[in-house]
mmCIF file of C-alpha atoms in Angstrom:
data_model
loop_
_atom_site.group_PDB
_atom_site.id
_atom_site.type_symbol
_atom_site.label_atom_id
_atom_site.label_comp_id
_atom_site.label_asym_id
_atom_site.label_seq_id
_atom_site.Cartn_x
_atom_site.Cartn_y
_atom_site.Cartn_z
ATOM 1 C CA MET A 10 35.319 88.986 -63.776
ATOM 2 C CA GLU A 11 37.920 86.670 -62.246
ATOM 3 C CA LYS A 12 38.315 86.596 -58.485
ATOM 4 C CA LEU A 13 41.293 88.481 -57.082
ATOM 5 C CA LEU A 14 43.857 85.953 -55.913
ATOM 6 C CA LYS A 15 46.932 87.522 -54.412
ATOM 7 C CA ILE A 16 48.396 84.610 -52.486
ATOM 8 C CA GLN A 17 51.514 84.966 -50.358
ATOM 9 C CA LEU A 18 53.237 82.184 -48.419
ATOM 10 C CA THR A 19 55.102 82.851 -45.217
ATOM 11 C CA GLY A 20 57.301 80.745 -42.962
ATOM 12 C CA CYS A 21 60.941 79.994 -42.314
ATOM 13 C CA SER A 22 63.204 78.514 -44.969
ATOM 14 C CA GLY A 23 63.000 74.826 -45.775
ATOM 15 C CA VAL A 24 59.339 74.098 -44.912
ATOM 16 C CA GLY A 25 58.161 73.590 -48.497
ATOM 17 C CA LYS A 26 56.762 77.023 -49.412
ATOM 18 C CA THR A 27 58.195 77.027 -52.945
ATOM 19 C CA THR A 28 57.076 73.472 -53.739
ATOM 20 C CA LEU A 29 53.533 74.222 -52.573
ATOM 21 C CA SER A 30 53.468 77.570 -54.396
ATOM 22 C CA LYS A 31 54.509 76.074 -57.723
ATOM 23 C CA TRP A 32 51.921 73.310 -57.421
ATOM 24 C CA LEU A 33 49.184 75.815 -56.562
ATOM 25 C CA SER A 34 50.225 78.050 -59.446
ATOM 26 C CA GLU A 35 49.604 75.179 -61.850
ATOM 27 C CA GLU A 36 46.410 74.078 -60.093
ATOM 28 C CA LEU A 37 44.840 77.559 -60.213
ATOM 29 C CA ARG A 38 46.518 78.584 -63.484
ATOM 30 C CA ILE A 39 47.875 81.749 -61.979
ATOM 31 C CA LYS A 40 51.340 83.259 -62.135
ATOM 32 C CA PHE A 41 54.088 82.021 -59.816
ATOM 33 C CA ILE A 42 56.422 84.796 -58.634
ATOM 34 C CA SER A 43 59.609 83.864 -56.812
ATOM 35 C CA GLY A 44 60.178 85.967 -53.725
ATOM 36 C CA SER A 45 63.523 84.423 -52.865
ATOM 37 C CA TYR A 46 65.986 86.893 -51.345
ATOM 38 C CA SER A 47 68.784 85.674 -53.607
ATOM 39 C CA ASP A 48 66.590 86.026 -56.709
ATOM 40 C CA LEU A 49 65.734 89.597 -55.755
ATOM 41 C CA VAL A 50 69.288 90.554 -54.736
ATOM 42 C CA PRO A 51 71.514 88.464 -57.055
ATOM 43 C CA GLN A 52 74.753 89.482 -55.321
ATOM 44 C CA THR A 53 73.624 87.398 -52.313
ATOM 45 C CA LYS A 54 73.008 84.232 -54.370
ATOM 46 C CA ASN A 55 76.161 82.481 -53.149
ATOM 47 C CA GLU A 56 76.049 83.782 -49.574
ATOM 48 C CA LYS A 57 75.145 81.457 -46.744
ATOM 49 C CA HIS A 58 72.239 82.547 -44.568
ATOM 50 C CA SER A 59 74.489 82.496 -41.510
ATOM 51 C CA ASP A 60 76.768 85.038 -43.232
ATOM 52 C CA MET A 61 73.887 87.216 -44.396
ATOM 53 C CA ILE A 62 72.536 87.684 -40.865
ATOM 54 C CA THR A 63 75.921 88.673 -39.413
ATOM 55 C CA LYS A 64 76.750 91.525 -41.802
ATOM 56 C CA ASP A 65 77.049 95.146 -40.765
ATOM 57 C CA PRO A 66 73.565 96.116 -39.477
ATOM 58 C CA LYS A 67 73.434 99.138 -41.819
ATOM 59 C CA ILE A 68 73.979 96.880 -44.841
ATOM 60 C CA ILE A 69 71.326 94.422 -43.601
ATOM 61 C CA TYR A 70 68.810 97.256 -43.107
ATOM 62 C CA GLN A 71 69.491 98.655 -46.583
ATOM 63 C CA GLN A 72 69.229 95.241 -48.233
ATOM 64 C CA ASP A 73 66.000 94.376 -46.410
ATOM 65 C CA TYR A 74 64.445 97.652 -47.573
ATOM 66 C CA GLN A 75 65.699 96.866 -51.071
ATOM 67 C CA VAL A 76 64.027 93.426 -50.957
ATOM 68 C CA MET A 77 60.775 94.939 -49.708
ATOM 69 C CA ASN A 78 60.749 97.457 -52.577
ATOM 70 C CA LEU A 79 61.658 94.824 -55.158
ATOM 71 C CA ARG A 80 58.796 92.613 -53.934
ATOM 72 C CA HIS A 81 56.474 95.568 -54.384
ATOM 73 C CA LYS A 82 57.667 96.100 -57.962
ATOM 74 C CA GLN A 83 56.983 92.420 -58.702
ATOM 75 C CA LEU A 84 53.484 92.376 -57.246
ATOM 76 C CA ALA A 85 52.042 95.879 -57.595
ATOM 77 C CA PHE A 86 50.289 95.406 -60.942
ATOM 78 C CA GLU A 87 49.328 91.731 -60.629
ATOM 79 C CA ASP A 88 45.753 90.650 -59.799
ATOM 80 C CA ARG A 89 46.210 86.871 -59.783
ATOM 81 C CA PHE A 90 49.471 85.372 -58.530
ATOM 82 C CA ILE A 91 51.122 83.244 -55.911
ATOM 83 C CA THR A 92 54.490 84.029 -54.364
ATOM 84 C CA ASP A 93 56.544 81.832 -52.067
ATOM 85 C CA ARG A 94 57.518 84.687 -49.750
ATOM 86 C CA SER A 95 55.627 87.451 -47.955
ATOM 87 C CA TYR A 96 56.060 90.860 -46.385
ATOM 88 C CA VAL A 97 55.441 89.014 -43.100
ATOM 89 C CA ASP A 98 58.716 87.131 -43.712
ATOM 90 C CA SER A 99 60.441 90.454 -44.283
ATOM 91 C CA ILE A 100 59.297 91.702 -40.878
ATOM 92 C CA ALA A 101 60.240 88.494 -39.036
ATOM 93 C CA TYR A 102 63.746 88.293 -40.454
ATOM 94 C CA LEU A 103 64.427 91.988 -39.913
ATOM 95 C CA ILE A 104 63.447 91.676 -36.242
ATOM 96 C CA ASN A 105 65.556 88.528 -35.912
ATOM 97 C CA LYS A 106 68.625 90.137 -37.458
ATOM 98 C CA LEU A 107 68.463 93.702 -36.198
ATOM 99 C CA SER A 108 66.401 94.063 -33.012
ATOM 100 C CA VAL A 109 69.569 94.330 -30.902
ATOM 101 C CA HIS A 110 71.271 96.750 -33.317
ATOM 102 C CA ILE A 111 68.727 99.397 -34.318
ATOM 103 C CA ARG A 112 66.105 101.540 -32.624
ATOM 104 C CA GLN A 113 62.578 100.243 -32.053
ATOM 105 C CA CYS A 114 61.160 103.156 -34.070
ATOM 106 C CA ASP A 115 63.216 102.046 -37.109
ATOM 107 C CA ILE A 116 61.751 98.544 -36.862
ATOM 108 C CA GLU A 117 58.254 100.004 -36.489
ATOM 109 C CA SER A 118 58.801 102.149 -39.592
ATOM 110 C CA PHE A 119 59.756 99.021 -41.550
ATOM 111 C CA ILE A 120 56.721 97.155 -40.196
ATOM 112 C CA GLY A 121 54.462 100.029 -41.239
ATOM 113 C CA ASN A 122 55.776 99.953 -44.798
ATOM 114 C CA CYS A 123 55.352 96.168 -45.004
ATOM 115 C CA GLU A 124 51.808 96.388 -43.648
ATOM 116 C CA ALA A 125 50.879 99.012 -46.235
ATOM 117 C CA LEU A 126 52.126 96.788 -49.059
ATOM 118 C CA LEU A 127 50.550 93.649 -47.595
ATOM 119 C CA SER A 128 47.155 95.383 -47.466
ATOM 120 C CA LEU A 129 47.372 96.098 -51.202
ATOM 121 C CA GLU A 130 49.076 92.965 -52.465
ATOM 122 C CA CYS A 131 47.668 90.050 -50.471
ATOM 123 C CA THR A 132 44.198 88.490 -50.334
ATOM 124 C CA HIS A 133 45.307 85.087 -48.963
ATOM 125 C CA LEU A 134 48.214 84.411 -46.605
ATOM 126 C CA ILE A 135 49.383 80.826 -46.068
ATOM 127 C CA PHE A 136 51.671 80.332 -43.066
ATOM 128 C CA ILE A 137 53.582 77.047 -42.756
ATOM 129 C CA PRO A 138 54.984 77.129 -39.218
ATOM 130 C CA PHE A 139 58.055 75.210 -38.134
ATOM 131 C CA SER A 140 56.209 73.844 -35.125
ATOM 132 C CA LEU A 141 57.295 71.234 -32.586
ATOM 133 C CA LYS A 142 55.857 68.664 -35.001
ATOM 134 C CA PHE A 143 58.380 69.821 -37.618
ATOM 135 C CA LEU A 144 61.211 70.068 -35.117
ATOM 136 C CA ASN A 145 60.983 66.344 -34.415
ATOM 137 C CA ASN A 146 59.946 64.988 -37.823
ATOM 138 C CA TRP A 147 61.189 67.254 -40.628
ATOM 139 C CA ASP A 148 64.568 67.220 -42.371
ATOM 140 C CA ILE A 149 65.479 70.665 -43.705
ATOM 141 C CA GLU A 150 66.803 70.295 -47.244
ATOM 142 C CA ASP A 151 70.415 71.464 -47.413
ATOM 143 C CA ASN A 152 70.827 73.877 -50.339
ATOM 144 C CA ASN A 153 74.251 75.018 -49.084
ATOM 145 C CA LYS A 154 72.701 78.295 -47.904
ATOM 146 C CA ARG A 155 70.158 77.512 -45.185
ATOM 147 C CA ILE A 156 70.649 77.360 -41.456
ATOM 148 C CA LEU A 157 69.876 73.695 -40.726
ATOM 149 C CA ASN A 158 69.399 74.075 -36.979
ATOM 150 C CA GLY A 159 65.706 73.419 -36.391
ATOM 151 C CA TYR A 160 65.639 75.631 -33.315
ATOM 152 C CA TYR A 161 66.574 78.636 -35.446
ATOM 153 C CA GLN A 162 63.673 77.899 -37.808
ATOM 154 C CA PHE A 163 61.387 77.359 -34.800
ATOM 155 C CA GLN A 164 62.409 80.792 -33.525
ATOM 156 C CA ILE A 165 61.510 82.452 -36.864
ATOM 157 C CA SER A 166 58.124 80.726 -36.771
ATOM 158 C CA GLN A 167 57.433 82.074 -33.293
ATOM 159 C CA LEU A 168 58.219 85.570 -34.554
ATOM 160 C CA ILE A 169 55.708 85.130 -37.389
ATOM 161 C CA TYR A 170 53.029 83.997 -34.926
ATOM 162 C CA GLY A 171 53.740 87.158 -32.940
ATOM 163 C CA ILE A 172 53.541 89.382 -36.027
ATOM 164 C CA LEU A 173 50.149 87.883 -36.921
ATOM 165 C CA ASP A 174 49.002 88.643 -33.368
ATOM 166 C CA ILE A 175 50.180 92.256 -33.758
ATOM 167 C CA MET A 176 48.107 92.423 -36.952
ATOM 168 C CA GLY A 177 45.020 91.293 -35.043
ATOM 169 C CA TYR A 178 44.829 87.662 -36.127
ATOM 170 C CA ARG A 179 41.535 86.002 -35.229
ATOM 171 C CA LYS A 180 40.676 82.353 -35.711
ATOM 172 C CA LEU A 181 37.486 81.591 -37.630
ATOM 173 C CA PRO A 182 35.213 78.661 -36.712
ATOM 174 C CA TYR A 183 35.522 76.616 -39.939
ATOM 175 C CA ARG A 184 35.048 72.891 -39.333
ATOM 176 C CA SER A 185 35.578 71.506 -42.837
ATOM 177 C CA PHE A 186 39.355 71.320 -42.788
ATOM 178 C CA LEU A 187 41.564 68.352 -42.138
ATOM 179 C CA VAL A 188 43.532 68.053 -38.925
ATOM 180 C CA GLY A 189 46.650 70.169 -39.182
ATOM 181 C CA ALA A 190 45.160 73.480 -40.308
ATOM 182 C CA GLU A 191 43.553 76.595 -38.882
ATOM 183 C CA VAL A 192 41.755 79.353 -40.751
ATOM 184 C CA GLY A 193 41.573 82.965 -39.636
ATOM 185 C CA LYS A 194 41.763 86.577 -40.726
ATOM 186 C CA ILE A 195 43.869 89.655 -40.176
ATOM 187 C CA GLN A 196 42.790 93.186 -40.988
ATOM 188 C CA VAL A 197 45.606 95.344 -42.327
ATOM 189 C CA ARG A 198 44.972 99.017 -43.119
ATOM 190 C CA GLY A 199 41.246 98.296 -43.354
ATOM 191 C CA ASN A 200 41.596 95.316 -45.708
ATOM 192 C CA ASP A 201 40.694 91.775 -44.631
ATOM 193 C CA ILE A 202 43.234 89.083 -45.502
ATOM 194 C CA SER A 203 42.315 85.398 -45.176
ATOM 195 C CA VAL A 204 44.932 83.392 -43.278
ATOM 196 C CA LEU A 205 45.651 79.662 -43.348
ATOM 197 C CA ILE A 206 47.996 78.237 -40.706
ATOM 198 C CA LEU A 207 49.094 74.988 -42.320
ATOM 199 C CA ASP A 208 50.716 72.834 -39.640
ATOM 200 C CA GLU A 209 50.787 69.687 -41.795
ATOM 201 C CA LEU A 210 53.792 67.631 -42.899
ATOM 202 C CA ASP A 211 52.236 65.529 -45.657
ATOM 203 C CA PHE A 212 52.264 67.209 -49.077
ATOM 204 C CA GLU A 213 49.104 65.500 -50.365
ATOM 205 C CA LYS A 214 47.156 66.623 -47.302
ATOM 206 C CA ARG A 215 48.586 70.124 -47.712
ATOM 207 C CA LYS A 216 47.195 70.240 -51.248
ATOM 208 C CA GLN A 217 43.709 69.196 -50.117
ATOM 209 C CA ILE A 218 43.655 71.773 -47.317
ATOM 210 C CA VAL A 219 44.912 74.624 -49.485
ATOM 211 C CA LYS A 220 42.337 73.926 -52.217
ATOM 212 C CA ARG A 221 39.518 74.137 -49.639
ATOM 213 C CA PHE A 222 40.986 77.319 -48.187
ATOM 214 C CA ILE A 223 41.191 79.113 -51.550
ATOM 215 C CA SER A 224 37.621 78.114 -52.410
ATOM 216 C CA LEU A 225 36.122 79.822 -49.319
#
């Protein structure tokens, strides 16, 4: 029986999640599933990110729930896949967009739903943070939609670190990885999820690290 591989990538836009996901899909011969917001909600395809985050809060909340449910429909019956987005992204962006507009209990309800789906639909979580290393050395590709201000992407990354902490992230003492990576675990609804924090700029080194991580 083949090993369950439900791999989700998380991180802000423009850090190379899709490129790495497509490479890993070919390397492992598993299905690539796009988790892009604009692919899931086609009416937003031509909207700039800066416009999407300044809409009426009720519309944002409805669309974020829609994206969460559409991700679930994509992933629910798959046993071996990789997707370039994660329910962790969904939480981070909702907090970023709506924490000053909606009640804390509404955010916690959304987090609870995302956690439930993550526990069922993720065995491996790969987080590419927009760290200080990226802030000084990484050019965000302009696709005419992204926010190109590195400090915005840095802020999203800090939110994701915080969400992992809320989920009980613990670092594991693996020594076999190259510099620029950290391996840990979170336990969500009783299920262990392996976590790789991939703070590495070079794509070839990323590939080596990810292959070791998946083989654990």
